[in-house]
GROMACS .gro file of C-alpha atoms in nm:
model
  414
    1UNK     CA    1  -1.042   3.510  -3.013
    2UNK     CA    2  -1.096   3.132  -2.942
    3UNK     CA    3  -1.278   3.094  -2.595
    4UNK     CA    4  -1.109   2.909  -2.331
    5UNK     CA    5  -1.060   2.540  -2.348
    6UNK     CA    6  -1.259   2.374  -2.067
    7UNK     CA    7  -1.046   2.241  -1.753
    8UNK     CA    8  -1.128   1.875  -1.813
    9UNK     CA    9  -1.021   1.937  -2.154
   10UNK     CA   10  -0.674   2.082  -2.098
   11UNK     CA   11  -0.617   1.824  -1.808
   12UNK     CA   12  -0.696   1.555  -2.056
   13UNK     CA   13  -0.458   1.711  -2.313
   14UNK     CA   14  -0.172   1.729  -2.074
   15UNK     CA   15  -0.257   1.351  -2.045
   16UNK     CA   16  -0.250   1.312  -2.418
   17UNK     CA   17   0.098   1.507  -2.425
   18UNK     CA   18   0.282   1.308  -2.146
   19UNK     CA   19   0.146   0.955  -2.326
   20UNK     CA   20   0.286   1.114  -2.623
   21UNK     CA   21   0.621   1.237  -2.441
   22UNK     CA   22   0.626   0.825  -2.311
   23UNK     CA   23   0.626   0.680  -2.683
   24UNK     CA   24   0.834   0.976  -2.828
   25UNK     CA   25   1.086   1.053  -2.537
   26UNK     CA   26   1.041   1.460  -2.691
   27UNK     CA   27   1.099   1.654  -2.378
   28UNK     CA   28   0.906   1.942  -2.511
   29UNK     CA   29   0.534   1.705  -2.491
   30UNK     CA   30   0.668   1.672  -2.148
   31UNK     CA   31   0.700   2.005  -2.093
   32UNK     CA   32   0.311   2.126  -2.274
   33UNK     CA   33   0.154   1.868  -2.037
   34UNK     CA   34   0.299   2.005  -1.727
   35UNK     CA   35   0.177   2.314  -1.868
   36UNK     CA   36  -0.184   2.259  -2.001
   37UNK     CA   37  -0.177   2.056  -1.625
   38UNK     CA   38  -0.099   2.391  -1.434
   39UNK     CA   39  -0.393   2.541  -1.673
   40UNK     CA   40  -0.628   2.314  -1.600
   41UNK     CA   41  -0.552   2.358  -1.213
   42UNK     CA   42  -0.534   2.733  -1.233
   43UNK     CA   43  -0.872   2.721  -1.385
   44UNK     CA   44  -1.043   2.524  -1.102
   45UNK     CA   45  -1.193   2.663  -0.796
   46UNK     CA   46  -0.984   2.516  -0.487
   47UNK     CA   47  -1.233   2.352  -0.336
   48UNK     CA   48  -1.446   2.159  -0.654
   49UNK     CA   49  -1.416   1.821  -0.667
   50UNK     CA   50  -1.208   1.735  -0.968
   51UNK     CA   51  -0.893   1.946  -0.904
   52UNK     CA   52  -0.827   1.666  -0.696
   53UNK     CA   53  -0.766   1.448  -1.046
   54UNK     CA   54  -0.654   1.749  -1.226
   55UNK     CA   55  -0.393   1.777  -0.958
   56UNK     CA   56  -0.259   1.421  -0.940
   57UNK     CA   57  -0.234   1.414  -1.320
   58UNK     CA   58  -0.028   1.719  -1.303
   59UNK     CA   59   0.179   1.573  -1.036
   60UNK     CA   60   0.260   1.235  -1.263
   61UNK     CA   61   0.370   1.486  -1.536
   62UNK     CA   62   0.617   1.681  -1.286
   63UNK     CA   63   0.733   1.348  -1.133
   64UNK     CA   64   0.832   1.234  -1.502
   65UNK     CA   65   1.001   1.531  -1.546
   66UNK     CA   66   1.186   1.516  -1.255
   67UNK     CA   67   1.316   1.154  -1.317
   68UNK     CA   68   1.412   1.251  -1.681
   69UNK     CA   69   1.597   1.569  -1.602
   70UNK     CA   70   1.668   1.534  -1.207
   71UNK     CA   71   1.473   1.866  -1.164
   72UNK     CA   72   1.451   1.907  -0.760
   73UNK     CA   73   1.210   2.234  -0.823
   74UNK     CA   74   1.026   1.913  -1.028
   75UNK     CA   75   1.011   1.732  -0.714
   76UNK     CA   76   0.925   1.982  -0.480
   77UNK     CA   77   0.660   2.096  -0.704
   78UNK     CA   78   0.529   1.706  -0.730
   79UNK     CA   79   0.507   1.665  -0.397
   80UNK     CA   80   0.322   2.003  -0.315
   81UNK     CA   81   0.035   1.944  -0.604
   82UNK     CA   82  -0.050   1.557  -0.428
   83UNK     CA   83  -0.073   1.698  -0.130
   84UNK     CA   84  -0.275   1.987  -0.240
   85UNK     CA   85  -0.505   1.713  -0.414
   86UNK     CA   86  -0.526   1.484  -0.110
   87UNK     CA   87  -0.706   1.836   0.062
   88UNK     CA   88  -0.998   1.816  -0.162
   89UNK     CA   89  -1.264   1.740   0.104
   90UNK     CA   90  -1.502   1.703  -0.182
   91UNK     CA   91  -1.365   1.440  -0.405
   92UNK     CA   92  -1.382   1.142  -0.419
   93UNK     CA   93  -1.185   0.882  -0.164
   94UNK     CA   94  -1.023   0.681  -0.468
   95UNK     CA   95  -0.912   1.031  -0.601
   96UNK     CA   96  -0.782   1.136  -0.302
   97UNK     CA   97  -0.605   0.838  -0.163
   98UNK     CA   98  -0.414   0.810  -0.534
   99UNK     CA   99  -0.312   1.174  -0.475
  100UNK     CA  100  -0.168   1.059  -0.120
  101UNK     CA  101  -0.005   0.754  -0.284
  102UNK     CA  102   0.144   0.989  -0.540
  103UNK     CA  103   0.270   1.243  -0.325
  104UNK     CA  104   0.400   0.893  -0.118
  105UNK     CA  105   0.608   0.765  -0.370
  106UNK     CA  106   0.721   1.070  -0.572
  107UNK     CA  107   0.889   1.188  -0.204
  108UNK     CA  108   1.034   0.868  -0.165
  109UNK     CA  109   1.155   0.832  -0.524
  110UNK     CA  110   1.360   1.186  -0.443
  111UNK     CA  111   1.467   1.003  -0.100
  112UNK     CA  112   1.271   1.204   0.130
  113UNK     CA  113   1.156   0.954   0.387
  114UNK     CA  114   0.969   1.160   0.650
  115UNK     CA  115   0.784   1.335   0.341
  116UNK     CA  116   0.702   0.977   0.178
  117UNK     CA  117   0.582   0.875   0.534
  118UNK     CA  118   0.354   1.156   0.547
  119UNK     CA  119   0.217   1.071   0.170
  120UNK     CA  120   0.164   0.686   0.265
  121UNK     CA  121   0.008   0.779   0.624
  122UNK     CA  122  -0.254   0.993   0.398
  123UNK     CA  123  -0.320   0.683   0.171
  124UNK     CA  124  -0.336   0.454   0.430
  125UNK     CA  125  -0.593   0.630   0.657
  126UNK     CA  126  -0.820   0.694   0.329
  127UNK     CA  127  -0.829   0.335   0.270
  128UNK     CA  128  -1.101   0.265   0.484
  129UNK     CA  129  -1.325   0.496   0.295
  130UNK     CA  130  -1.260   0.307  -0.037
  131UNK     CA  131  -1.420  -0.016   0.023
  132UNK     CA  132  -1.796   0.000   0.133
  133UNK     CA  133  -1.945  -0.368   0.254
  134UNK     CA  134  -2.253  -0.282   0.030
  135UNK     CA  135  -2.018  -0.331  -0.257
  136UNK     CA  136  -1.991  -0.717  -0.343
  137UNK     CA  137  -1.655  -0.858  -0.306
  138UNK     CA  138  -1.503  -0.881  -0.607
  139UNK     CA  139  -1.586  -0.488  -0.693
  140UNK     CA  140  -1.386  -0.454  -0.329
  141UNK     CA  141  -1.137  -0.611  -0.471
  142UNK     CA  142  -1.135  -0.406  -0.802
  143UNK     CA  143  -1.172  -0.079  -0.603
  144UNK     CA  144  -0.860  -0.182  -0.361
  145UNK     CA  145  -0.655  -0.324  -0.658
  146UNK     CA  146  -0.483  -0.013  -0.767
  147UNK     CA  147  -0.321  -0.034  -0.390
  148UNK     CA  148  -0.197  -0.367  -0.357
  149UNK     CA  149   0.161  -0.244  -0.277
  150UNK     CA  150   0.101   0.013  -0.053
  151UNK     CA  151   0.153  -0.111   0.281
  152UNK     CA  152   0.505  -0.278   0.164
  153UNK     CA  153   0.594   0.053   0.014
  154UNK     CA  154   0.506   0.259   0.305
  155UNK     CA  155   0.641   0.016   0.558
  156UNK     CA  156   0.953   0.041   0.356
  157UNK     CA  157   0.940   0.420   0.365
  158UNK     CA  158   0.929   0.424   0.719
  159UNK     CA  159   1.237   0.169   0.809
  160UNK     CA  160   1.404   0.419   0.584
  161UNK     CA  161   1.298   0.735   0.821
  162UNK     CA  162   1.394   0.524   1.130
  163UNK     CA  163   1.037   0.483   1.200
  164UNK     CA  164   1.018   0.122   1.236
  165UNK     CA  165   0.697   0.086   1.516
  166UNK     CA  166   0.514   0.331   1.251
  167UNK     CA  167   0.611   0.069   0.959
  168UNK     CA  168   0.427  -0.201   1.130
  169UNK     CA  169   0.131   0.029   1.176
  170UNK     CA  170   0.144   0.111   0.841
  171UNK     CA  171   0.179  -0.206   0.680
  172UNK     CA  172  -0.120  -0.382   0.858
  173UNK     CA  173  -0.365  -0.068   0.751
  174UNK     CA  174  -0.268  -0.152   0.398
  175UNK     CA  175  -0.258  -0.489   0.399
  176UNK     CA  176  -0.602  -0.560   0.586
  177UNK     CA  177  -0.857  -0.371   0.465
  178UNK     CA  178  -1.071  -0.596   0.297
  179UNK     CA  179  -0.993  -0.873   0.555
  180UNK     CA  180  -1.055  -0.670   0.852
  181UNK     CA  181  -1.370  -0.609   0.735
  182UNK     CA  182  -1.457  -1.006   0.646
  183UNK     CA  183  -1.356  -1.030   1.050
  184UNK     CA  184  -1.691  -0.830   1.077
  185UNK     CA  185  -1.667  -0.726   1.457
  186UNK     CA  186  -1.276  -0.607   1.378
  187UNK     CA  187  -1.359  -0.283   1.215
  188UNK     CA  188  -1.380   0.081   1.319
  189UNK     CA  189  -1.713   0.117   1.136
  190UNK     CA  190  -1.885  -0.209   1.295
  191UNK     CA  191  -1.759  -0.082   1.648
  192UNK     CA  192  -1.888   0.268   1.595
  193UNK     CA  193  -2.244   0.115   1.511
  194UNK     CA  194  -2.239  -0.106   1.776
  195UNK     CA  195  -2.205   0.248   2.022
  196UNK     CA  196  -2.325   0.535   1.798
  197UNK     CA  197  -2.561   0.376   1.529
  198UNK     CA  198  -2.674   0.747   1.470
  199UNK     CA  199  -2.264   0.828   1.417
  200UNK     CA  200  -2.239   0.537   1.186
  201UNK     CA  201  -2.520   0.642   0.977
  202UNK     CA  202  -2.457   0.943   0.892
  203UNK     CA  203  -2.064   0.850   0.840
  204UNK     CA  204  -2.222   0.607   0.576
  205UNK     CA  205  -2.453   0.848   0.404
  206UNK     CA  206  -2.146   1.102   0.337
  207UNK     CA  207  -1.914   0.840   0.242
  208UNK     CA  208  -2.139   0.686  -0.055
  209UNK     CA  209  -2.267   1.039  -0.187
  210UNK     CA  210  -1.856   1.111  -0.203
  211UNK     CA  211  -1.797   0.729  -0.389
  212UNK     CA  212  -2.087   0.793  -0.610
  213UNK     CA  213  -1.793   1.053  -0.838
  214UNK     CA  214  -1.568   0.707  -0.950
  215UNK     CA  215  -1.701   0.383  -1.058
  216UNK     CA  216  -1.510   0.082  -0.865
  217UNK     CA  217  -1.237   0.011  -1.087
  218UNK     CA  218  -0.978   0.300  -1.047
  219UNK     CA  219  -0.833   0.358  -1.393
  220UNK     CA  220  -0.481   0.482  -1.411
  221UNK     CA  221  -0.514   0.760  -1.594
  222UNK     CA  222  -0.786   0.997  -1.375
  223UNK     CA  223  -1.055   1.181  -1.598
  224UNK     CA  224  -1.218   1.413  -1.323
  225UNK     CA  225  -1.597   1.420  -1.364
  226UNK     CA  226  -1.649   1.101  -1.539
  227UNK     CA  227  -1.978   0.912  -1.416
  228UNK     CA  228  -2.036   1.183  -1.169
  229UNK     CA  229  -2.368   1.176  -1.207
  230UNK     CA  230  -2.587   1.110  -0.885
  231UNK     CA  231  -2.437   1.365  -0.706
  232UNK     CA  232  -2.405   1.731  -0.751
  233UNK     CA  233  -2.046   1.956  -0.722
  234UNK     CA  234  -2.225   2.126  -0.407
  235UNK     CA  235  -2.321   1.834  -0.242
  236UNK     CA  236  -1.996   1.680  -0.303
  237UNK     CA  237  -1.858   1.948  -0.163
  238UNK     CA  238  -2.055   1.977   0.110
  239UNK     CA  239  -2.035   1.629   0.220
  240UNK     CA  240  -1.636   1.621   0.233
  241UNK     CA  241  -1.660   1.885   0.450
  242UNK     CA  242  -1.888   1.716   0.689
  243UNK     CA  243  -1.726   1.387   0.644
  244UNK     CA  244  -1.395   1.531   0.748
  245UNK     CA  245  -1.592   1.728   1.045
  246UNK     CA  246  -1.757   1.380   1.144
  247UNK     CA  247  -1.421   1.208   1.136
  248UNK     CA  248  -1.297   1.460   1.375
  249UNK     CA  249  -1.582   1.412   1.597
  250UNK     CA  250  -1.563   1.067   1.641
  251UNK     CA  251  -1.192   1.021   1.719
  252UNK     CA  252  -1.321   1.283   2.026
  253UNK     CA  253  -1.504   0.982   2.156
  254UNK     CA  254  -1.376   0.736   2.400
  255UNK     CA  255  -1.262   0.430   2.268
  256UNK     CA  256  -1.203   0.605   1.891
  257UNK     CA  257  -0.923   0.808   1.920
  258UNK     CA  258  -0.792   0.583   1.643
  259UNK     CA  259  -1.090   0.555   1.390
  260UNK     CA  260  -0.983   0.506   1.021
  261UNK     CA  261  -0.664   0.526   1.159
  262UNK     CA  262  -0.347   0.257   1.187
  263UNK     CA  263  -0.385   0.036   1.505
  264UNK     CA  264  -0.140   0.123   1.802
  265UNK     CA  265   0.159  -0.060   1.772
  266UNK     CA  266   0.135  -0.221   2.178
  267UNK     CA  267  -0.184  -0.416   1.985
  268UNK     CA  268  -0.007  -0.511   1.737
  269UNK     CA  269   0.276  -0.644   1.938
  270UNK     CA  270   0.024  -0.846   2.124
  271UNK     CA  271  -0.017  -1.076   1.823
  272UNK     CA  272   0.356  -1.220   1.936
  273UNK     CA  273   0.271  -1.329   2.252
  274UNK     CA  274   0.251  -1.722   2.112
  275UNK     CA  275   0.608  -1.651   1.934
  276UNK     CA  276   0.787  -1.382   1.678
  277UNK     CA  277   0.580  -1.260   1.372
  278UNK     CA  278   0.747  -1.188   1.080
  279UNK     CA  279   0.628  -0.904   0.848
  280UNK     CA  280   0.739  -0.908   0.474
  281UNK     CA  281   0.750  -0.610   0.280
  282UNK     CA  282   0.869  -0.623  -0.060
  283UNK     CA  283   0.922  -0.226  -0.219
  284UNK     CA  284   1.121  -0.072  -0.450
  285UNK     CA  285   1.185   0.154  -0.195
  286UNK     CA  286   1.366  -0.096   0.006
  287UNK     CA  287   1.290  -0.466   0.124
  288UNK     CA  288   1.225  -0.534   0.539
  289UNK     CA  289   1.132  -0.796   0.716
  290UNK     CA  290   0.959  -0.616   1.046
  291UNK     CA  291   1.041  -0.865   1.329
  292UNK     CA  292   0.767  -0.844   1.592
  293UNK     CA  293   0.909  -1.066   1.909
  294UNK     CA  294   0.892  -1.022   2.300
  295UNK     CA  295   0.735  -0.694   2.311
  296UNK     CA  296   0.955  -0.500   2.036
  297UNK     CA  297   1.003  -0.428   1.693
  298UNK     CA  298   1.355  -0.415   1.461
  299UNK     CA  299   1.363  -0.444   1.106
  300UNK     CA  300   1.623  -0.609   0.907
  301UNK     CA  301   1.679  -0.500   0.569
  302UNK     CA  302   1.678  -0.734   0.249
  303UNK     CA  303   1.830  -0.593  -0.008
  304UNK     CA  304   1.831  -0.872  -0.265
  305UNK     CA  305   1.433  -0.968  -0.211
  306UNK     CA  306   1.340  -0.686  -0.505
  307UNK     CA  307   1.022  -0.718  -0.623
  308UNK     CA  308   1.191  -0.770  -0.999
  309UNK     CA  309   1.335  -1.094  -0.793
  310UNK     CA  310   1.054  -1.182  -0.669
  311UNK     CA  311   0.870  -1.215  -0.979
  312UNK     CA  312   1.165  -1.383  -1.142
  313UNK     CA  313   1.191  -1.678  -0.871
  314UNK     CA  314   0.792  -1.709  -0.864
  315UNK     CA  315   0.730  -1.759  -1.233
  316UNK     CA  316   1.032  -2.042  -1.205
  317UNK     CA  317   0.859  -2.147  -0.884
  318UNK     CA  318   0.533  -2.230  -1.066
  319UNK     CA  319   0.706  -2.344  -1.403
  320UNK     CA  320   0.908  -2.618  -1.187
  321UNK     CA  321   0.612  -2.730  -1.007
  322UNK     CA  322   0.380  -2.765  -1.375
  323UNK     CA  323   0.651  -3.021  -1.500
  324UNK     CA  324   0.626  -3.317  -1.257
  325UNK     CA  325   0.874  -3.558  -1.468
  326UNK     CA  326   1.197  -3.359  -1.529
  327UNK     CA  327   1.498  -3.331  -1.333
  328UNK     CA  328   1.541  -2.971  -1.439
  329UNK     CA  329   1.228  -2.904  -1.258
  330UNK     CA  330   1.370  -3.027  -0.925
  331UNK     CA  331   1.686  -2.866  -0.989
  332UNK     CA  332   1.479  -2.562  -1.027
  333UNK     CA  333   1.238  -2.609  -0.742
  334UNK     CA  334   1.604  -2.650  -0.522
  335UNK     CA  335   1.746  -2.329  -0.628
  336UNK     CA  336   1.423  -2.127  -0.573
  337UNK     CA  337   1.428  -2.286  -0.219
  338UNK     CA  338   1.818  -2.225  -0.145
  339UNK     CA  339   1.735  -1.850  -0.316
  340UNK     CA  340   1.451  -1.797  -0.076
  341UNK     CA  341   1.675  -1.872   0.244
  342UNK     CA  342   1.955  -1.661   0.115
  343UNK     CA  343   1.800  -1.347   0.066
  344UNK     CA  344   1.453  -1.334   0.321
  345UNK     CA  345   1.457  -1.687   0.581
  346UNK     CA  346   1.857  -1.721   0.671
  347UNK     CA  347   1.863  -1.341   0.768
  348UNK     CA  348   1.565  -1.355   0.979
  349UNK     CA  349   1.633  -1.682   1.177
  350UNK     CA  350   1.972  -1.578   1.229
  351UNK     CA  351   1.837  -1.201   1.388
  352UNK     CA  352   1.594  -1.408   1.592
  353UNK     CA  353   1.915  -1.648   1.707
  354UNK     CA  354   1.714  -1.946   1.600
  355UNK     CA  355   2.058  -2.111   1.476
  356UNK     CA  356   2.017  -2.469   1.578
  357UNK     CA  357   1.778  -2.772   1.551
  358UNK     CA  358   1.610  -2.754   1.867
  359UNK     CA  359   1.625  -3.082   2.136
  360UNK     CA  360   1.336  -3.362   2.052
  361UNK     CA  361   1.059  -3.285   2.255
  362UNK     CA  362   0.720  -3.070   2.263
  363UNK     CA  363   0.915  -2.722   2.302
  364UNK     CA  364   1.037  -2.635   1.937
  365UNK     CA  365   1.007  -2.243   1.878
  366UNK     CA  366   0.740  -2.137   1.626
  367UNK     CA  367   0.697  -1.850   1.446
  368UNK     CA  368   0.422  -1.664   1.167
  369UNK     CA  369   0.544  -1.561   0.851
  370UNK     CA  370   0.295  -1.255   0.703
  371UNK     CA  371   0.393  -1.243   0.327
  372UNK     CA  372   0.216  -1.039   0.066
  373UNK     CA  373   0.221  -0.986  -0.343
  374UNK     CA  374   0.385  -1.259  -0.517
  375UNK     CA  375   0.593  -1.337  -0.226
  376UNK     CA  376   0.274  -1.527  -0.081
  377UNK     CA  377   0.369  -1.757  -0.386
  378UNK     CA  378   0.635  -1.913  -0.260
  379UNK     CA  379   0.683  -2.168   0.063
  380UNK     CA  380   0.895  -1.951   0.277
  381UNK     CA  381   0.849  -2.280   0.539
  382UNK     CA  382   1.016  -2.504   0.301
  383UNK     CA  383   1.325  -2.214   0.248
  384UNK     CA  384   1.676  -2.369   0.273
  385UNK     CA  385   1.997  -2.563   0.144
  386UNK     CA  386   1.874  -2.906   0.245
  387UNK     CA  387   2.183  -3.054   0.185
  388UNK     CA  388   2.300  -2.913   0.531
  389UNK     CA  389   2.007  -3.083   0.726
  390UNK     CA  390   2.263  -3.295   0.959
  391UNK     CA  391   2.514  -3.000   1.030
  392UNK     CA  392   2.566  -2.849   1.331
  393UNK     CA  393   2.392  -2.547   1.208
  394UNK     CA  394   2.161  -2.583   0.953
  395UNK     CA  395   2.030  -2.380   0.702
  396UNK     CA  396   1.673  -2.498   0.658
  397UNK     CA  397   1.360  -2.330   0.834
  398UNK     CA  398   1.229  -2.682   0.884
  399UNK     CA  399   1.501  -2.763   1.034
  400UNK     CA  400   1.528  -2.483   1.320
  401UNK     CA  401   1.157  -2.360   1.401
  402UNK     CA  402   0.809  -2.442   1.308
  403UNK     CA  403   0.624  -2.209   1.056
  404UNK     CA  404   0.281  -2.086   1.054
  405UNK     CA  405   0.103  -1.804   0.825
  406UNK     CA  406  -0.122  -1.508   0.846
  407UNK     CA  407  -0.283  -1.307   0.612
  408UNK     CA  408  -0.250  -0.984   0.833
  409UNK     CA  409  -0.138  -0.916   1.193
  410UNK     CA  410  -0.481  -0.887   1.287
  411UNK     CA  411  -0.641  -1.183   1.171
  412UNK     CA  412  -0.382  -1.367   1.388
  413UNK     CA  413  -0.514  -1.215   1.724
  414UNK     CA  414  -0.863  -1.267   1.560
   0.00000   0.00000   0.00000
């Protein structure tokens, strides 16, 4: 009798088989990964640190099933091993939050809106764990890069579960980390210090033994165990326990009900007192613009800004402005303009009923665009048909408000 293949082994088999399944389109590779997957899993104490990974690559394997055959025990089953993997105190906080982004988009992929919220609320609240300040900023950025689109996609989630003051919430969290932190006095963690240095410390010390399991670049394909080296499975263990007792702790204190968590919505509101803020989501799950103005929030759905449309109009966008001499260029630099009013700037001015060109004088509305991805690309400000500049109402932004930008919601009360 052969002796039992190791767990890392058959999880990276059932990695091997779904690549395999990907080149081949054979539904029976599909079907050996999800099963060396379950193996590997099954073979795993609950509470060790890698069934997190051996869990989320199971989960990919189920969610490819599910989009090849339609499957919904597939889904369910998806969704139940990322959320299972986002439990594991012990791993790592890059392991964890992929699981929750997973589980996030595999729900909403099935349409399940109130389970994808759940997923991207996960993901969101681990993001402050992924991104220690002793780490210089361009491993920050490598750490965070895997989760670029996770604050449009879980904003996006949430207009779609009616759950439009949560999509604000949840778009800022994933949008600012690494900015909220360059704001210094901003964070949770700087706050907490400033109050409960004794708190903060030992909130530190369990956070980097748990980052010492993954390296800063995430890859996408998660190998559980790899460069775990400087800390023991116990310890791990041990301090994801204690982290996620700490946690608890602190949002007992006064003043931290919220720590690690997304800021209340009435703050967030607070950043429209000067005029309306306009949030930009771009998802696959479902384009909003999130319209912060006189103490509410609506969202108004864009259908056409995909983010396949995006990308088209910004690689035109640059291409027109690299050729300087030729009339196609302008042409081309006119359209993206006109394309960028039709789809994101025309629907928003017209839901804010700024439908005119205001009276000469010092009292012309303003308002703060907050665009992210490739969308940041392209000058929403300049968005319009200029040939209508003299009509009654025109449909030019320059022409009916002044623009501003911000990089987050945050940095504009800042």
């Amino acid at each position: 009798h052969r002796p039992p293949r190791p767990r890392r082994t058959l999880s990276n088999l059932g990695i091997a088989l779904r690549t395999r399944y990907e080149r081949t389109g054979q539904v029976t590779d599909l079907d050996d990964a999800i099963n060396t997957g379950q193996a590997a899993v099954d073979t795993t104490p609950t509470d060790h640190p890698d069934r997190a990974g051996y869990l989320s690559n199971l989960g990919i394997a189920l969610r490819t099933r599910y989009e090849r055959t339609g499957q919904v025990t597939d889904l369910d089953d998806a969704i139940e091993v990322y959320r299972k993997g986002v439990g594991v105190a012990g791993a790592s906080p890059q392991t964890r939050a992929l699981a929750a982004r997973g589980w996030g988009q595999t729900a909403a992929g099935g349409g399940r809106w109130e389970e994808a919220v759940a997923g991207f609320t996960a993901a969101t609240e681990l993001l402050g764990l992924l991104a220690p300040r002793s780490l210089a900023r361009h491993d920050q950025e490598a750490l965070l890069v895997e989760f670029g689109g996770l604050g449009a996609d879980a904003a996006a989630c949430c207009v779609q579960a009616g759950q439009v003051g949560q999509a604000v919430a949840l778009f800022e969290q994933g949008r600012g980390v690494l900015l909220g932190q360059a704001l210094d006095m901003r964070t949770d963690l700087t706050a907490l210090n400033q109050r409960y240095p004794n708190l903060a410390a030992s909130f530190v010390r369990l956070r980097d033994v748990l980052d010492q399991a993954d390296g800063p670049a995430v890859p996408d394909q998660l190998q559980p165990g790899q460069g775990a080296v400087d800390a023991t499975v116990a310890q791990r263990q041990a301090a994801g326990v204690a982290l996620e007792e700490l946690i608890a702790s602190i949002r007992r204190l006064d003043g931290f009900e919220t720590f690690l968590q997304p800021p209340p919505l009435e703050d967030l509101l607070a950043t429209a007192a000067e005029g309306p803020v306009v949030a930009v989501a771009v998802s696959e799950f479902g384009s909003q613009a999130l319209l912060l103005a006189d103490s509410t929030v609506e969202a108004v759905a864009l259908p056409d800004l995909t983010p396949q449309a995006v990308y088209d109009q910004v690689v035109a966008f640059l291409g027109a402005l690299a050729d300087t001499t030729s009339g196609v260029a302008q042409r081309r630099l006119v359209a993206v303009l006109g394309w960028l009013w039709d789809v994101l700037a025309g629907p928003v001015l017209d839901r804010l009923h700024l439908t005119t060109t205001p009276a000469d004088g010092p009292s012309w509305p303003r308002l703060w665009w907050c665009t992210t991805g490739l969308l940041s690309f392209l000058p929403v400000h300049a968005a319009g048909h200029h040939d209508t500049r003299f009509d009654t109402h025109p449909a030019t932004v320059l022409d009916r408000t002044i623009s501003s930008y911000t990089p987050t919601l945050r940095a504009l009360t800042h």
